[in-house]
Amino acid sequence: MISAPKGTKDVLPQDSYKWHYIESAARKVAEDFNLKEIRTPVFEHTELFLRGVGDTTDIVNKEMYTFKDKGDRSITLKPEGTAGAARSYIENGLGNAPLPVKMYYIIPAFRYERPQAGRLREFHQFGIEVYGSPSPDTDAEVISAAALFLKRLGINDVGLNINSIGCRSCRASYNAALKDYLRPRLSEMCPTCRERFEKNPLRILDCKEEGCKAITKDAPRMIDHLCEDCSAHFKAVQNYLKAGGIDFNIDPNIVRGLDYYTKTVFEFVSGDIGAQSTVCGGGRYDGLIEELGGNPTPAVGFAVGLERLMLLMENTGVDFPAERGPAVFIAGMDGPGRERAFALTCAVRSLGGSAECDHMNRSLKAQFKYADKIGAEYVVVLGDSELSGGVCKAKRMADGSVTEVKLEDIPSFFAKK
Ligand code: ATP
Ligand code: MG
């Protein structure tokens, strides 16, 4: 037997309604925020992620699914959604439209990681990207979209943590202070952090190694080194969040340590899903579009991990409304009865209704049972007397009530249900 590749997960037919529920909540939030969907390829040139995600990140260093295609090009399955969206924004001149450009995506993403609860090799993200606005209200707008999405799904026990990692100018002086602090302790740090020290010291603050964590605990904090502009921006974001009724904590330890990430960074974190507790991560990346060859364009966005969200909802007993079964199950017996059931089923569907009939040669009784199992709202039985009289009884399964319907009226009757 061939099994699914490690770190992947099938969504089975009996569970897909949960995904539909989450995805439609995502699309509804997007619509309510006037975000339009962008769809980009599942694979891109590797170069895009080297520049768009950054070569000091875990993603680029060890997690990418990279391969040569038959034309000897280096191709990578997308590990996240922002780089592709930014590439498309530049390539298609999307910045010529009235600003800001507001987009969202629901995508599969691929990272070669050690699979565990909430960490897969193929996973899914709902993300948004808002390009063109430098102002703090836009950061708050993006954060409020994530907050509303979680709230609408009935998730209350997530906390929002925010931080500012400054801009190019204040980051440079902060990096110098951070390096002065770390330099004498460098030999006690992990090899990855020693490498980060020169390339991108901020990322050291994100290290999960206990030894490094102990050292960085008392390191200088970016938030204490913000320039006037970044400091004012961070204050304004907080004021807009308060104005929008969104609770938050300031967590000076959040970093998204790329050069083109600027100012606001944030995470929604849960205590209910174990070690992989970050459900949503986002921030401002004012340098990204320029880094990828576009005109300087401020940008802010987030991505929610949908598997983690699902886990959180399942662990906390949040309800997933069941999807409806067919409006009617039309049961028929013997040749003419089964044929008529099939014909009427087709007729309901061609008027836009949902209907089902038997395909397993079941007895009438068994068809009835099956109809109940699949959640049919009504069941119609076509026996001899119904066929000869031209009238049938439609039984509403929820309450057992019965309505007489002429066979010729079945399509229009059920198409409206
Ligand atoms: P982590 O610190 O957990 O590795 P990250 O910083 O790599 O997260 P992002 O790149 O910010 O994550 O991605 C946004 C969201 O996507 C995460 O908050 C998480 O919910 C989800 N996510 C990231 N990697 C995975 C994965 N391997 N499996 C499932 N979900 C993931
Ligand atoms: Mg990661």
PDB file of N, CA and C in Angstrom, residues 101-151:
ATOM      1  N   VAL A 101      -3.878  48.730  -2.343  1.00  0.00           N
ATOM      2  CA  VAL A 101      -4.298  47.491  -3.008  1.00  0.00           C
ATOM      3  C   VAL A 101      -4.486  46.447  -1.906  1.00  0.00           C
ATOM      4  N   LYS A 102      -5.712  45.938  -1.808  1.00  0.00           N
ATOM      5  CA  LYS A 102      -6.050  45.022  -0.706  1.00  0.00           C
ATOM      6  C   LYS A 102      -6.338  43.634  -1.266  1.00  0.00           C
ATOM      7  N   MET A 103      -5.537  42.661  -0.853  1.00  0.00           N
ATOM      8  CA  MET A 103      -5.658  41.310  -1.436  1.00  0.00           C
ATOM      9  C   MET A 103      -5.679  40.253  -0.329  1.00  0.00           C
ATOM     10  N   TYR A 104      -6.215  39.079  -0.673  1.00  0.00           N
ATOM     11  CA  TYR A 104      -6.110  37.951   0.252  1.00  0.00           C
ATOM     12  C   TYR A 104      -5.852  36.680  -0.532  1.00  0.00           C
ATOM     13  N   TYR A 105      -5.423  35.642   0.189  1.00  0.00           N
ATOM     14  CA  TYR A 105      -5.212  34.342  -0.453  1.00  0.00           C
ATOM     15  C   TYR A 105      -5.531  33.229   0.520  1.00  0.00           C
ATOM     16  N   ILE A 106      -5.924  32.089  -0.025  1.00  0.00           N
ATOM     17  CA  ILE A 106      -6.029  30.838   0.747  1.00  0.00           C
ATOM     18  C   ILE A 106      -5.204  29.830  -0.032  1.00  0.00           C
ATOM     19  N   ILE A 107      -4.103  29.379   0.547  1.00  0.00           N
ATOM     20  CA  ILE A 107      -3.138  28.592  -0.232  1.00  0.00           C
ATOM     21  C   ILE A 107      -2.625  27.376   0.537  1.00  0.00           C
ATOM     22  N   PRO A 108      -2.156  26.358  -0.223  1.00  0.00           N
ATOM     23  CA  PRO A 108      -1.317  25.350   0.413  1.00  0.00           C
ATOM     24  C   PRO A 108       0.105  25.906   0.487  1.00  0.00           C
ATOM     25  N   ALA A 109       0.836  25.605   1.548  1.00  0.00           N
ATOM     26  CA  ALA A 109       2.229  26.026   1.657  1.00  0.00           C
ATOM     27  C   ALA A 109       3.057  24.805   2.046  1.00  0.00           C
ATOM     28  N   PHE A 110       4.319  24.818   1.668  1.00  0.00           N
ATOM     29  CA  PHE A 110       5.158  23.621   1.811  1.00  0.00           C
ATOM     30  C   PHE A 110       6.448  23.956   2.539  1.00  0.00           C
ATOM     31  N   ARG A 111       6.692  23.252   3.635  1.00  0.00           N
ATOM     32  CA  ARG A 111       7.951  23.449   4.349  1.00  0.00           C
ATOM     33  C   ARG A 111       8.441  22.091   4.848  1.00  0.00           C
ATOM     34  N   TYR A 112       9.733  21.828   4.610  1.00  0.00           N
ATOM     35  CA  TYR A 112      10.297  20.565   5.065  1.00  0.00           C
ATOM     36  C   TYR A 112      10.634  20.709   6.539  1.00  0.00           C
ATOM     37  N   GLU A 113       9.684  20.329   7.389  1.00  0.00           N
ATOM     38  CA  GLU A 113       9.860  20.474   8.831  1.00  0.00           C
ATOM     39  C   GLU A 113       9.624  19.134   9.494  1.00  0.00           C
ATOM     40  N   ARG A 114       9.948  19.052  10.795  1.00  0.00           N
ATOM     41  CA  ARG A 114       9.677  17.814  11.530  1.00  0.00           C
ATOM     42  C   ARG A 114       8.199  17.794  11.897  1.00  0.00           C
ATOM     43  N   PRO A 115       7.433  16.861  11.296  1.00  0.00           N
ATOM     44  CA  PRO A 115       5.987  16.870  11.516  1.00  0.00           C
ATOM     45  C   PRO A 115       5.622  16.616  12.974  1.00  0.00           C
ATOM     46  N   GLN A 116       4.685  17.341  13.472  1.00  0.00           N
ATOM     47  CA  GLN A 116       4.134  17.159  14.820  1.00  0.00           C
ATOM     48  C   GLN A 116       2.787  17.873  14.833  1.00  0.00           C
ATOM     49  N   ALA A 117       2.111  17.835  15.992  1.00  0.00           N
ATOM     50  CA  ALA A 117       0.800  18.489  16.042  1.00  0.00           C
ATOM     51  C   ALA A 117       0.962  19.954  15.658  1.00  0.00           C
ATOM     52  N   GLY A 118       0.200  20.395  14.666  1.00  0.00           N
ATOM     53  CA  GLY A 118       0.264  21.804  14.271  1.00  0.00           C
ATOM     54  C   GLY A 118       1.459  22.157  13.411  1.00  0.00           C
ATOM     55  N   ARG A 119       2.217  21.145  12.998  1.00  0.00           N
ATOM     56  CA  ARG A 119       3.366  21.418  12.122  1.00  0.00           C
ATOM     57  C   ARG A 119       3.437  20.346  11.046  1.00  0.00           C
ATOM     58  N   LEU A 120       3.169  20.731   9.834  1.00  0.00           N
ATOM     59  CA  LEU A 120       3.106  19.778   8.725  1.00  0.00           C
ATOM     60  C   LEU A 120       4.058  20.203   7.619  1.00  0.00           C
ATOM     61  N   ARG A 121       4.202  19.330   6.628  1.00  0.00           N
ATOM     62  CA  ARG A 121       5.041  19.682   5.483  1.00  0.00           C
ATOM     63  C   ARG A 121       4.201  20.317   4.379  1.00  0.00           C
ATOM     64  N   GLU A 122       2.959  19.901   4.280  1.00  0.00           N
ATOM     65  CA  GLU A 122       2.005  20.672   3.477  1.00  0.00           C
ATOM     66  C   GLU A 122       0.951  21.194   4.446  1.00  0.00           C
ATOM     67  N   PHE A 123       0.779  22.500   4.487  1.00  0.00           N
ATOM     68  CA  PHE A 123      -0.253  23.080   5.345  1.00  0.00           C
ATOM     69  C   PHE A 123      -0.935  24.202   4.570  1.00  0.00           C
ATOM     70  N   HIS A 124      -1.880  24.867   5.213  1.00  0.00           N
ATOM     71  CA  HIS A 124      -2.666  25.872   4.480  1.00  0.00           C
ATOM     72  C   HIS A 124      -2.702  27.192   5.234  1.00  0.00           C
ATOM     73  N   GLN A 125      -2.725  28.236   4.495  1.00  0.00           N
ATOM     74  CA  GLN A 125      -2.766  29.571   5.101  1.00  0.00           C
ATOM     75  C   GLN A 125      -3.846  30.436   4.473  1.00  0.00           C
ATOM     76  N   PHE A 126      -4.489  31.208   5.323  1.00  0.00           N
ATOM     77  CA  PHE A 126      -5.312  32.328   4.860  1.00  0.00           C
ATOM     78  C   PHE A 126      -4.500  33.570   5.180  1.00  0.00           C
ATOM     79  N   GLY A 127      -4.241  34.389   4.172  1.00  0.00           N
ATOM     80  CA  GLY A 127      -3.423  35.569   4.420  1.00  0.00           C
ATOM     81  C   GLY A 127      -3.977  36.789   3.731  1.00  0.00           C
ATOM     82  N   ILE A 128      -3.615  37.947   4.241  1.00  0.00           N
ATOM     83  CA  ILE A 128      -3.987  39.164   3.540  1.00  0.00           C
ATOM     84  C   ILE A 128      -2.757  40.047   3.334  1.00  0.00           C
ATOM     85  N   GLU A 129      -2.839  40.865   2.290  1.00  0.00           N
ATOM     86  CA  GLU A 129      -1.743  41.750   1.917  1.00  0.00           C
ATOM     87  C   GLU A 129      -2.358  43.100   1.587  1.00  0.00           C
ATOM     88  N   VAL A 130      -1.892  44.154   2.247  1.00  0.00           N
ATOM     89  CA  VAL A 130      -2.370  45.496   1.907  1.00  0.00           C
ATOM     90  C   VAL A 130      -1.158  46.331   1.506  1.00  0.00           C
ATOM     91  N   TYR A 131      -1.141  46.767   0.244  1.00  0.00           N
ATOM     92  CA  TYR A 131       0.022  47.454  -0.311  1.00  0.00           C
ATOM     93  C   TYR A 131      -0.289  48.913  -0.594  1.00  0.00           C
ATOM     94  N   GLY A 132       0.659  49.779  -0.268  1.00  0.00           N
ATOM     95  CA  GLY A 132       0.558  51.181  -0.695  1.00  0.00           C
ATOM     96  C   GLY A 132       0.322  52.180   0.417  1.00  0.00           C
ATOM     97  N   SER A 133      -0.032  51.728   1.603  1.00  0.00           N
ATOM     98  CA  SER A 133      -0.288  52.679   2.684  1.00  0.00           C
ATOM     99  C   SER A 133       0.758  52.556   3.788  1.00  0.00           C
ATOM    100  N   PRO A 134       1.415  53.677   4.106  1.00  0.00           N
ATOM    101  CA  PRO A 134       2.398  53.643   5.193  1.00  0.00           C
ATOM    102  C   PRO A 134       1.770  53.913   6.553  1.00  0.00           C
ATOM    103  N   SER A 135       0.481  54.236   6.587  1.00  0.00           N
ATOM    104  CA  SER A 135      -0.026  54.783   7.850  1.00  0.00           C
ATOM    105  C   SER A 135      -0.474  53.732   8.852  1.00  0.00           C
ATOM    106  N   PRO A 136      -0.385  54.082  10.118  1.00  0.00           N
ATOM    107  CA  PRO A 136      -0.624  53.123  11.206  1.00  0.00           C
ATOM    108  C   PRO A 136      -2.053  52.593  11.247  1.00  0.00           C
ATOM    109  N   ASP A 137      -3.011  53.353  10.706  1.00  0.00           N
ATOM    110  CA  ASP A 137      -4.381  52.830  10.675  1.00  0.00           C
ATOM    111  C   ASP A 137      -4.456  51.557   9.835  1.00  0.00           C
ATOM    112  N   THR A 138      -3.556  51.447   8.847  1.00  0.00           N
ATOM    113  CA  THR A 138      -3.566  50.255   7.987  1.00  0.00           C
ATOM    114  C   THR A 138      -3.056  49.031   8.750  1.00  0.00           C
ATOM    115  N   ASP A 139      -2.057  49.233   9.592  1.00  0.00           N
ATOM    116  CA  ASP A 139      -1.597  48.123  10.442  1.00  0.00           C
ATOM    117  C   ASP A 139      -2.772  47.632  11.291  1.00  0.00           C
ATOM    118  N   ALA A 140      -3.494  48.612  11.870  1.00  0.00           N
ATOM    119  CA  ALA A 140      -4.623  48.264  12.743  1.00  0.00           C
ATOM    120  C   ALA A 140      -5.738  47.587  11.941  1.00  0.00           C
ATOM    121  N   GLU A 141      -5.934  48.054  10.721  1.00  0.00           N
ATOM    122  CA  GLU A 141      -6.950  47.447   9.844  1.00  0.00           C
ATOM    123  C   GLU A 141      -6.634  45.968   9.591  1.00  0.00           C
ATOM    124  N   VAL A 142      -5.370  45.694   9.272  1.00  0.00           N
ATOM    125  CA  VAL A 142      -4.951  44.317   8.991  1.00  0.00           C
ATOM    126  C   VAL A 142      -5.099  43.453  10.251  1.00  0.00           C
ATOM    127  N   ILE A 143      -4.656  43.992  11.370  1.00  0.00           N
ATOM    128  CA  ILE A 143      -4.781  43.246  12.632  1.00  0.00           C
ATOM    129  C   ILE A 143      -6.257  43.000  12.954  1.00  0.00           C
ATOM    130  N   SER A 144      -7.083  44.002  12.674  1.00  0.00           N
ATOM    131  CA  SER A 144      -8.506  43.847  13.008  1.00  0.00           C
ATOM    132  C   SER A 144      -9.172  42.789  12.124  1.00  0.00           C
ATOM    133  N   ALA A 145      -8.661  42.608  10.919  1.00  0.00           N
ATOM    134  CA  ALA A 145      -9.224  41.565  10.051  1.00  0.00           C
ATOM    135  C   ALA A 145      -8.942  40.187  10.645  1.00  0.00           C
ATOM    136  N   ALA A 146      -7.714  39.990  11.132  1.00  0.00           N
ATOM    137  CA  ALA A 146      -7.367  38.707  11.757  1.00  0.00           C
ATOM    138  C   ALA A 146      -8.208  38.500  13.018  1.00  0.00           C
ATOM    139  N   ALA A 147      -8.339  39.565  13.805  1.00  0.00           N
ATOM    140  CA  ALA A 147      -9.101  39.458  15.055  1.00  0.00           C
ATOM    141  C   ALA A 147     -10.559  39.110  14.773  1.00  0.00           C
ATOM    142  N   LEU A 148     -11.124  39.744  13.764  1.00  0.00           N
ATOM    143  CA  LEU A 148     -12.534  39.497  13.441  1.00  0.00           C
ATOM    144  C   LEU A 148     -12.733  38.071  12.911  1.00  0.00           C
ATOM    145  N   PHE A 149     -11.802  37.635  12.093  1.00  0.00           N
ATOM    146  CA  PHE A 149     -11.862  36.268  11.556  1.00  0.00           C
ATOM    147  C   PHE A 149     -11.909  35.257  12.702  1.00  0.00           C
ATOM    148  N   LEU A 150     -10.997  35.413  13.661  1.00  0.00           N
ATOM    149  CA  LEU A 150     -10.957  34.482  14.798  1.00  0.00           C
ATOM    150  C   LEU A 150     -12.228  34.591  15.631  1.00  0.00           C
ATOM    151  N   LYS A 151     -12.692  35.816  15.821  1.00  0.00           N
ATOM    152  CA  LYS A 151     -13.884  36.031  16.636  1.00  0.00           C
ATOM    153  C   LYS A 151     -15.112  35.396  15.983  1.00  0.00           C
TER     154      LYS A 151
END
